[in-house]
Coordinates of C-alpha atoms in Angstrom, one line a residue:
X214 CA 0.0 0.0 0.0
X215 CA 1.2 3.5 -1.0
X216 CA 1.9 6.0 1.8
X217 CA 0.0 9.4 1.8
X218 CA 2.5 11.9 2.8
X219 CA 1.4 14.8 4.5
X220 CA 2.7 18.4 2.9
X221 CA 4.2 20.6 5.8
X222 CA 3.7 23.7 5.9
X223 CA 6.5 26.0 6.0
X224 CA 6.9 28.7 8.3
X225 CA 8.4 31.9 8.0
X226 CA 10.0 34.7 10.3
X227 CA 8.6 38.3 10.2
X228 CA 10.2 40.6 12.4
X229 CA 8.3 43.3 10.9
X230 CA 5.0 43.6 9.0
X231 CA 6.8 44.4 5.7
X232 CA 9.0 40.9 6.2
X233 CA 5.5 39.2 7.1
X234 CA 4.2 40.3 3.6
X235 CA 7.2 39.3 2.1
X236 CA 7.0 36.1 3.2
X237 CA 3.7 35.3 2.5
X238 CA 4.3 36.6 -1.1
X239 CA 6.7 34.5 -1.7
X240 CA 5.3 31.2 -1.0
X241 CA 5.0 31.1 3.0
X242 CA 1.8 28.7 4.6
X243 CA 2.8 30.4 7.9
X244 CA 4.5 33.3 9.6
X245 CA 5.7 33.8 13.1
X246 CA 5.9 37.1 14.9
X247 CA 6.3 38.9 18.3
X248 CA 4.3 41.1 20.0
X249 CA 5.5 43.5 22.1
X250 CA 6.0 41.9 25.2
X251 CA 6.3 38.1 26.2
X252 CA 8.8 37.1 23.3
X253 CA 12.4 36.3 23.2
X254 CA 13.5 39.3 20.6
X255 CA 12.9 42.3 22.3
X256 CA 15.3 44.2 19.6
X257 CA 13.0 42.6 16.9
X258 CA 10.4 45.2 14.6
X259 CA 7.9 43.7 17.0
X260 CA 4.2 44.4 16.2
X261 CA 2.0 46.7 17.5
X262 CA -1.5 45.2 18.6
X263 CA -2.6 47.5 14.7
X264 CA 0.5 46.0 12.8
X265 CA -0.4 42.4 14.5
X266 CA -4.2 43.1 13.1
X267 CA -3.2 44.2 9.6
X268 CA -0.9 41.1 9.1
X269 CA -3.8 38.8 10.7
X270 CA -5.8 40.0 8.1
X271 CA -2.8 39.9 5.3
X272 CA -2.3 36.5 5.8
X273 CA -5.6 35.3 6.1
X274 CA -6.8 36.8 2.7
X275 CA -4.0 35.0 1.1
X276 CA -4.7 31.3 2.9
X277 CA -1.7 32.2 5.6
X278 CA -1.6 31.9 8.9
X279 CA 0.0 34.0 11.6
X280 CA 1.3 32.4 15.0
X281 CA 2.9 35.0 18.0
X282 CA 6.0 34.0 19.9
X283 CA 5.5 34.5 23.8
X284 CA 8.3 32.1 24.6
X285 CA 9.6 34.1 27.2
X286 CA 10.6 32.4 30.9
X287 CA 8.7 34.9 33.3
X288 CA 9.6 36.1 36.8
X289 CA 7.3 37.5 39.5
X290 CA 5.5 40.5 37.8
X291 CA 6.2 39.7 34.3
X292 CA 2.7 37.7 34.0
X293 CA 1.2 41.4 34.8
X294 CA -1.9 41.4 31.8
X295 CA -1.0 38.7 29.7
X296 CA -4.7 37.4 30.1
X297 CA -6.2 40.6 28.7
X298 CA -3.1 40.6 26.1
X299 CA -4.1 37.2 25.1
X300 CA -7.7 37.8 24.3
X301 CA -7.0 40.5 22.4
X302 CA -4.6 38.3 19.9
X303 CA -7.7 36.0 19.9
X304 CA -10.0 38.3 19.1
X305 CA -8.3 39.5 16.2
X306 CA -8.3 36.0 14.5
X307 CA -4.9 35.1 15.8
X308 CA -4.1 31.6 14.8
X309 CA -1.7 30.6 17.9
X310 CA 0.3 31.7 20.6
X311 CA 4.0 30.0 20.7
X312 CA 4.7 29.9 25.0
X313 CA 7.1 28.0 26.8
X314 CA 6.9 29.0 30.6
X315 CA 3.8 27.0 32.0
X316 CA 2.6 30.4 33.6
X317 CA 1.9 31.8 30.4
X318 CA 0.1 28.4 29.1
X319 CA -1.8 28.4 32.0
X320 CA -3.3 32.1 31.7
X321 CA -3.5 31.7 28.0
X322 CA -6.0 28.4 28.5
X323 CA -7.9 30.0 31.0
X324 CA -8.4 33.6 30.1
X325 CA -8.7 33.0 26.9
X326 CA -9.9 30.4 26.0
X327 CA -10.3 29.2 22.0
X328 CA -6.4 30.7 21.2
X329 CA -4.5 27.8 20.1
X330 CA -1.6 26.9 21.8
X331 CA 2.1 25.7 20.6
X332 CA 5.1 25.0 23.1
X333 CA 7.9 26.5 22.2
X334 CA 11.2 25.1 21.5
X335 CA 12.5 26.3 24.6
X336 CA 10.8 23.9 26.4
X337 CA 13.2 21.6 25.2
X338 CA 11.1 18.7 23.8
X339 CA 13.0 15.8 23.0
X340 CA 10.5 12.7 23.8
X341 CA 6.9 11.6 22.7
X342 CA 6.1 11.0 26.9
X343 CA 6.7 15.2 26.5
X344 CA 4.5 15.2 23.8
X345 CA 1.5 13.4 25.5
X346 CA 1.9 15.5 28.2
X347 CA 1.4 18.4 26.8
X348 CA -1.1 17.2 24.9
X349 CA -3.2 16.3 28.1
X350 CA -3.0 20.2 28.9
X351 CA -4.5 20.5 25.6
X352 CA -1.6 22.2 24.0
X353 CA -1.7 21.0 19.7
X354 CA 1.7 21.3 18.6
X355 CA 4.9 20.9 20.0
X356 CA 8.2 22.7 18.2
X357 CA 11.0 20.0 18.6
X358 CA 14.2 21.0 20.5
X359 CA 16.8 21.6 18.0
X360 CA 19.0 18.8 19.7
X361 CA 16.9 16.1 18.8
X362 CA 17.8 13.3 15.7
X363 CA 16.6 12.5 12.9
X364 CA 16.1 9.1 14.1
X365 CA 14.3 10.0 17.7
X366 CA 12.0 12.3 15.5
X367 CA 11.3 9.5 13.8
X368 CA 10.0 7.6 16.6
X369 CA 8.2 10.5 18.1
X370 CA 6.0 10.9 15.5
X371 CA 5.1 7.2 15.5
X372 CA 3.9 7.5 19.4
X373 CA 1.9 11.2 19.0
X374 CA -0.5 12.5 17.1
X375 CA 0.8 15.7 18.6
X376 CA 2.0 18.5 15.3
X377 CA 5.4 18.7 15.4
X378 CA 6.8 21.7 14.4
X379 CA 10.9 21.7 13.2
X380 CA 13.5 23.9 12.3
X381 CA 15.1 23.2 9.0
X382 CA 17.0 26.6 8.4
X383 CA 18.9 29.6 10.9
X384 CA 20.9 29.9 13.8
X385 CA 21.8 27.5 16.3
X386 CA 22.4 28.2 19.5
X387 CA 25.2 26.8 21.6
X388 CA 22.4 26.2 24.9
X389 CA 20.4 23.6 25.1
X390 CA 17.4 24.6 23.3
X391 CA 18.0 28.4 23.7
X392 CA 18.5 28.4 27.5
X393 CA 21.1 30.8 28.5
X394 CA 22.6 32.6 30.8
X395 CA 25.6 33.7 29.0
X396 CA 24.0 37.1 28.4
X397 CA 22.8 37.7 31.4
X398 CA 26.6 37.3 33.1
X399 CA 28.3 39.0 30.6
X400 CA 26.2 42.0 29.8
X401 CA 23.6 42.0 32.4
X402 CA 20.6 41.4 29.6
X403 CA 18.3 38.7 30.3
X404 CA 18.4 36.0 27.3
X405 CA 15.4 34.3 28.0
X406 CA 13.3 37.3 28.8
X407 CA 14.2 38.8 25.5
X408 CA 17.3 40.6 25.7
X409 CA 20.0 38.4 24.4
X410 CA 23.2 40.0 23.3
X411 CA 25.0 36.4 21.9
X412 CA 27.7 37.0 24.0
X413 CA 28.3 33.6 22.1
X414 CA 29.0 35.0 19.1
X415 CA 31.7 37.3 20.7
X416 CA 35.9 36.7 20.0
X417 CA 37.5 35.5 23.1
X418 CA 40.9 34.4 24.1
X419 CA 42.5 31.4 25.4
X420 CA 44.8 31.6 28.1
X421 CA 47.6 29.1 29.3
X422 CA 47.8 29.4 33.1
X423 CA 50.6 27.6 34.7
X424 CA 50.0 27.5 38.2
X425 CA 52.2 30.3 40.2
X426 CA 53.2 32.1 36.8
X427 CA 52.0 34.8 35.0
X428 CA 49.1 33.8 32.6
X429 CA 49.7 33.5 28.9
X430 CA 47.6 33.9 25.7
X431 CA 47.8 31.7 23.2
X432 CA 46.4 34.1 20.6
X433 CA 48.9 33.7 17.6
X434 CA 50.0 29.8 18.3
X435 CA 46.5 28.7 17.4
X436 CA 44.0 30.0 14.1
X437 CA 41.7 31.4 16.3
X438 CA 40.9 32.6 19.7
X439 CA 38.3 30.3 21.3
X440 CA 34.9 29.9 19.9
X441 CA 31.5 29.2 21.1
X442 CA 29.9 30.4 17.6
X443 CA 28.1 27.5 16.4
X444 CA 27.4 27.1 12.5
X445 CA 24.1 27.7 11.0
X446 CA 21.3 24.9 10.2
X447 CA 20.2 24.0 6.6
X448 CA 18.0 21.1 5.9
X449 CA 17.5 21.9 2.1
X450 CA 19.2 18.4 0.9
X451 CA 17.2 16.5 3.6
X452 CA 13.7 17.8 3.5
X453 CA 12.3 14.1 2.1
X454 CA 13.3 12.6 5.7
X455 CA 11.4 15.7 7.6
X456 CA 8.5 15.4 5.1
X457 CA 8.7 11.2 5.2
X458 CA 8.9 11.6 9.2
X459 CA 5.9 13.3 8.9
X460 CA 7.2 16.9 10.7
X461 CA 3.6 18.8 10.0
X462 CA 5.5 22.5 9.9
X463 CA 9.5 23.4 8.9
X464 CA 10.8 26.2 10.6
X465 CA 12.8 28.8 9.2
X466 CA 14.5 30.9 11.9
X467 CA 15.9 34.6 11.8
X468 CA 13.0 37.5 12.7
X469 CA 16.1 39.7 13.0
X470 CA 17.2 39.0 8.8
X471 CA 16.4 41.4 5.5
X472 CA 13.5 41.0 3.4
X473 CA 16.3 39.5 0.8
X474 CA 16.8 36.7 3.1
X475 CA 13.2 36.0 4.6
X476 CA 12.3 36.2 0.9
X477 CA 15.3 33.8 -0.7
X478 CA 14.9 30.9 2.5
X479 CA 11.3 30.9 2.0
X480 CA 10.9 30.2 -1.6
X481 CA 13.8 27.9 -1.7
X482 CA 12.0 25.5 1.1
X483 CA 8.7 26.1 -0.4
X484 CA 10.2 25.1 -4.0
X485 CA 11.7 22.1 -1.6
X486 CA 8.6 20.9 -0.5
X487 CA 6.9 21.3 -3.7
X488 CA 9.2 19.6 -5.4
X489 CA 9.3 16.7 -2.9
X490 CA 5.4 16.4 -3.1
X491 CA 5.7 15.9 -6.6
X492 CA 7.8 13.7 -7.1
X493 CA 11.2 12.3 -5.7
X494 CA 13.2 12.8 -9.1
X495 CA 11.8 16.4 -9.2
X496 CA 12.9 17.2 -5.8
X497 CA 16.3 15.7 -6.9
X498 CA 16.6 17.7 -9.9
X499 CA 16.5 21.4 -8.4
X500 CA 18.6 20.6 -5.2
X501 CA 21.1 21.8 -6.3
X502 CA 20.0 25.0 -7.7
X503 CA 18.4 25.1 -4.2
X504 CA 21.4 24.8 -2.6
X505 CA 23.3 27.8 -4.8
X506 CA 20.2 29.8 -4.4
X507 CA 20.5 29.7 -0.3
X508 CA 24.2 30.4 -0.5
X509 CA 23.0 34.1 -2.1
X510 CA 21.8 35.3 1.0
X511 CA 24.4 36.6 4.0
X512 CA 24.3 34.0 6.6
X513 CA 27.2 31.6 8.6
X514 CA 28.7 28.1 7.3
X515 CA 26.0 25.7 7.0
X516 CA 25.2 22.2 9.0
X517 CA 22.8 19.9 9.6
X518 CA 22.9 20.2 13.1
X519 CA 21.6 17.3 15.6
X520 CA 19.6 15.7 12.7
X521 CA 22.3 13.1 12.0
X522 CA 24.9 13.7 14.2
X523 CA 26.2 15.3 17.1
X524 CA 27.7 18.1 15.9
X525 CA 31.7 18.4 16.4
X526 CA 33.9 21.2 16.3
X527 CA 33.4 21.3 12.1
X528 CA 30.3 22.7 13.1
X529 CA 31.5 25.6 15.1
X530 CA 33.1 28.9 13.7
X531 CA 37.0 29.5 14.2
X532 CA 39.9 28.8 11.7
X533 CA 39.9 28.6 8.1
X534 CA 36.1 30.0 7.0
X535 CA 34.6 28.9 3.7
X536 CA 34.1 32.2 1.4
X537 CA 31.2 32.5 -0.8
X538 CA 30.3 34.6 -3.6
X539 CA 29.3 37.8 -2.9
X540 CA 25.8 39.1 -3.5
X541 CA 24.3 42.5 -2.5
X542 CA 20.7 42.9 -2.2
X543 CA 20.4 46.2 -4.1
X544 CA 16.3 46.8 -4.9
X545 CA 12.6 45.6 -5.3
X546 CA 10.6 46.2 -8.3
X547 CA 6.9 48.0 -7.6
X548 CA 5.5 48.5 -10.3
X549 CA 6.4 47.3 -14.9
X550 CA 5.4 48.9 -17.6
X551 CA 5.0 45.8 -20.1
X552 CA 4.9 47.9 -23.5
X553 CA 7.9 49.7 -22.5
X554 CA 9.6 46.7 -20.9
X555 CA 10.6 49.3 -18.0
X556 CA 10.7 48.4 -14.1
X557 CA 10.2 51.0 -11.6
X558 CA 12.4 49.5 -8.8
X559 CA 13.0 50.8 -5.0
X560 CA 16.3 51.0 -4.5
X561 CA 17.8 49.1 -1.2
X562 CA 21.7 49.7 -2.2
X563 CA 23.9 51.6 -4.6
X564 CA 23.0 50.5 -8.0
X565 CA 25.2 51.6 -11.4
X566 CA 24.2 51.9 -14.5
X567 CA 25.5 48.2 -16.3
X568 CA 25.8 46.8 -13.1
X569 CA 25.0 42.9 -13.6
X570 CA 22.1 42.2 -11.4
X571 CA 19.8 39.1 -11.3
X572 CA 15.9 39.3 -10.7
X573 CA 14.2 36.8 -8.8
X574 CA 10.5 36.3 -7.5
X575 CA 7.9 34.0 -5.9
X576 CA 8.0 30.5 -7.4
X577 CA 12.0 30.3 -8.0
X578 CA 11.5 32.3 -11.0
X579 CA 15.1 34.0 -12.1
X580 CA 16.9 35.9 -14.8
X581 CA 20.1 37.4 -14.7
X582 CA 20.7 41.0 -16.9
X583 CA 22.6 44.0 -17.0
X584 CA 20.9 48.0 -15.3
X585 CA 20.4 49.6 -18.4
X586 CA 18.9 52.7 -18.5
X587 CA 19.2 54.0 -15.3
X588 CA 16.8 56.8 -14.3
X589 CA 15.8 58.8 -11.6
X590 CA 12.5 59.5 -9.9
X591 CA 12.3 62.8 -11.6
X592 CA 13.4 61.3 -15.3
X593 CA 16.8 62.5 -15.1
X594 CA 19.4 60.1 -16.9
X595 CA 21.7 58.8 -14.2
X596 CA 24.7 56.7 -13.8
X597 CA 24.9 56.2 -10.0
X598 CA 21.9 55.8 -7.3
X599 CA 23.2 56.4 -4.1
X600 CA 20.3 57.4 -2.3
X601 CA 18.6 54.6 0.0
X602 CA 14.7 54.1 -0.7
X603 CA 14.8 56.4 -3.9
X604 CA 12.8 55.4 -6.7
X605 CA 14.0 54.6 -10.2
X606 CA 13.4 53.5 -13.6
X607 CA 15.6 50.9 -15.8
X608 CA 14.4 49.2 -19.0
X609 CA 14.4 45.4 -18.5
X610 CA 14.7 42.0 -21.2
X611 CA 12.0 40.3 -19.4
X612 CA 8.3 40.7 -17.9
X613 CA 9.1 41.5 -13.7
X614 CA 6.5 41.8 -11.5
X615 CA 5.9 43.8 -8.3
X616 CA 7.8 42.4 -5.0
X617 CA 10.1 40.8 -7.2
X618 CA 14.0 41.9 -5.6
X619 CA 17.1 42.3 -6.9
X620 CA 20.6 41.1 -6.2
X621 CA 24.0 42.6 -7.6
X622 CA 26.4 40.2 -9.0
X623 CA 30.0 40.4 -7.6
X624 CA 32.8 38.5 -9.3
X625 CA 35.3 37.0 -7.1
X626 CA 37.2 33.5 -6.0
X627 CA 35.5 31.0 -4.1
X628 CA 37.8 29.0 -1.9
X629 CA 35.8 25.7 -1.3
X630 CA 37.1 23.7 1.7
X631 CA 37.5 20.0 1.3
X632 CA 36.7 17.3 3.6
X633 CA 40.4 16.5 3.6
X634 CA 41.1 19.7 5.3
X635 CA 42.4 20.8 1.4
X636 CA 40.8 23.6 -0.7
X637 CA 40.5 24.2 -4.5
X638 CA 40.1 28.3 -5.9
X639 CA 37.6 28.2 -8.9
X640 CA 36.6 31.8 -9.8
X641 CA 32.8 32.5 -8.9

């Protein structure tokens, strides 16, 4: 008997109610947000309760759903209205509240009651017994700590009928499941009440300290000062075991990023999943133009994390880095004149006249051309746009449409690191 697979829905960030659109637009089921209190980015564009309503309605009219992140671990006080705050997410049309701390879960279910419910991966979730318990409280999905495998996901879903929710793209945090106090020692800012400054991300030094003699660094005798920096996730090449494990939503991670990377991740994993849906061989056929695509975007070395191994010091950040080729997100198109094959573009970065640029848009579409007739808002013939935001013209060689973005094109070396520990140059 055939199996019928499940398609998961992906999930987007949306730090701010442009990068909600964004995401929708280009090919998100769901989106994920924070208000303005209870969530774990408190230097987010987080939404005010008319922003929140305006993307609730955004999303909706496009068949998207919207889900706020209220992961935060309170102490006394920091419950203070989240019942009133709660209804008035459910009264919007609010499709779920993403909580951790069982305070919040608790005031959620009983003052308002009809708001779905989601635990949040900083409840570190690693079993189905966690599952079923949650489940019990009435709670209907469950996003997986990150440090769980590939094969205990496995098994989870065959013991639940809980949703799981995974992350298949974004940062990883050296914590167990984002619980940190690093932060809070080094720059007296609460990590899990929102005010994380990843003092793991920071350059330290390593120190030899004979005992009775003067401490010495070892900065210099080794590539790098000591690192806690862990790599990013990417699950591009294994989305047929999340989607054959029967993960119900994959999870993209960054509220903090551009629209150019919200907009890239999300219509590479939706082109994933679509793929996959259709067919294994048509998955198979655009991985690898998957794979480039997500390298396009500014973002750290790339690992499966705990999927299928426990990660090892190849998935941290010091010594020799892996370069990439450079692109720069330069402009949006908002509005095409199709008789006069001109764009009218919103410029992000400094764009020159015969820069080479390539176009991209919702359903993987791409072309690659030269600015041509560069123009400014007034009509006035220009060869450099400086000015962020301005609005130009330039004529294009195929149809655009509006939200479509544009990337410059740098030329450089790539310098490819081999599992060997050896490295080939092959220009970009």
């Amino acid at each position: 008997m055939t199996k019928t697979l499940k398609r998961p829905e992906v999930l987007s960030p949306a730090g701010t109610l442009e990068k909600l659109k964004v995401a929708i637009d280009y090919g998100a089921d769901a989106v994920f947000v924070g208000g303005q209190a209870y969530g774990l980015r408190s230097r987010a564009g987080n939404f005010s309760m008319e922003e929140m309503q305006e993307g609730i309605n955004y999303a909706h009219e496009r068949g998207a759903k919207v889900y706020v992140a209220a992961n935060m671990v309170t102490h006394e006080g920091n419950e203070i209205g989240a019942g009133a705050w709660f209804r008035e997410l459910r009264d919007m049309g609010l499709d779920a509240v993403i909580v951790s701390d069982p305070a919040l879960i608790v005031i959620c279910a009983t003052e308002a009651p009809g708001l779905e419910i989601h635990l949040s991966t900083q409840a570190s979730s690693t079993n189905y017994e966690t599952f079923e318990f949650w489940k019990e409280l009435g709670l209907t999905r469950v996003v997986l700590a990150r440090e769980v495998s590939m094969a205990e996901l496995a098994e989870i879903r065959k013991r639940t009928s809980v949703e799981i929710e995974a992350f298949v793209h974004g940062a990883m945090c050296i914590s167990y499941s984002g619980r940190c106090v690093l932060s809070n020692h080094m720059s007296h800012r609460d990590a899990n009440r929102g005010g994380c400054s990843q003092s793991c991300r920071w350059k330290y030094n390593l120190y030899d300290m004979p005992f009775g003699q003067e401490r010495r660094s070892l900065k210099g005798e080794i590539p790098e000062e000591f690192s806690m920096s862990a790599v990013d996730m990417c699950m591009i090449e294994n989305i047929p075991d999340m989607i054959e494990n029967g993960v119900d939503s994959l999870k993209i991670e960054g509220r903090m990023k551009s629209i150019h990377y919200v907009s890239t991740v999300t219509n590479c994993y939706k082109a994933a999943v679509d793929a996959y849906m259709e067919s294994p061989e048509k998955f198979e056929a655009i991985k690898e133009d998957l794979i480039d695509e997500l390298w396009k975007v500014a973002q750290r070395e790339l690992a499966t994390g705990f999927y299928y191994q426990t990660p090892t010091e190849n998935e941290q950040l010091f010594g020799a880095r892996r370069k990439i080729p450079q692109y720069k997100f330069v402009g949006e198109v908002v509005a095409f004149d199709p008789k006069n094959m001109i764009a009218t573009i919103r410029q992000r970065n400094v764009i020159l006249e015969g820069d080479a640029v390539e176009f991209y848009g919702p359903g993987f579409r791409h072309f690659e051309c030269y600015i041509k007739d560069l123009h400014d808002s007034e009509g006035n013939k220009i060869e450099r746009a400086p000015k962020p935001m301005e609005l130009l013209t330039i004529t294009v060689p195929q149809a655009v449409k509006p939200g479509d973005m544009i990337r410059a094109c740098k030329e450089g070396l790539v310098n490819l690191y081999q599992k060997d520990g050896s490295s080939k140059t092959v220009r970009a």
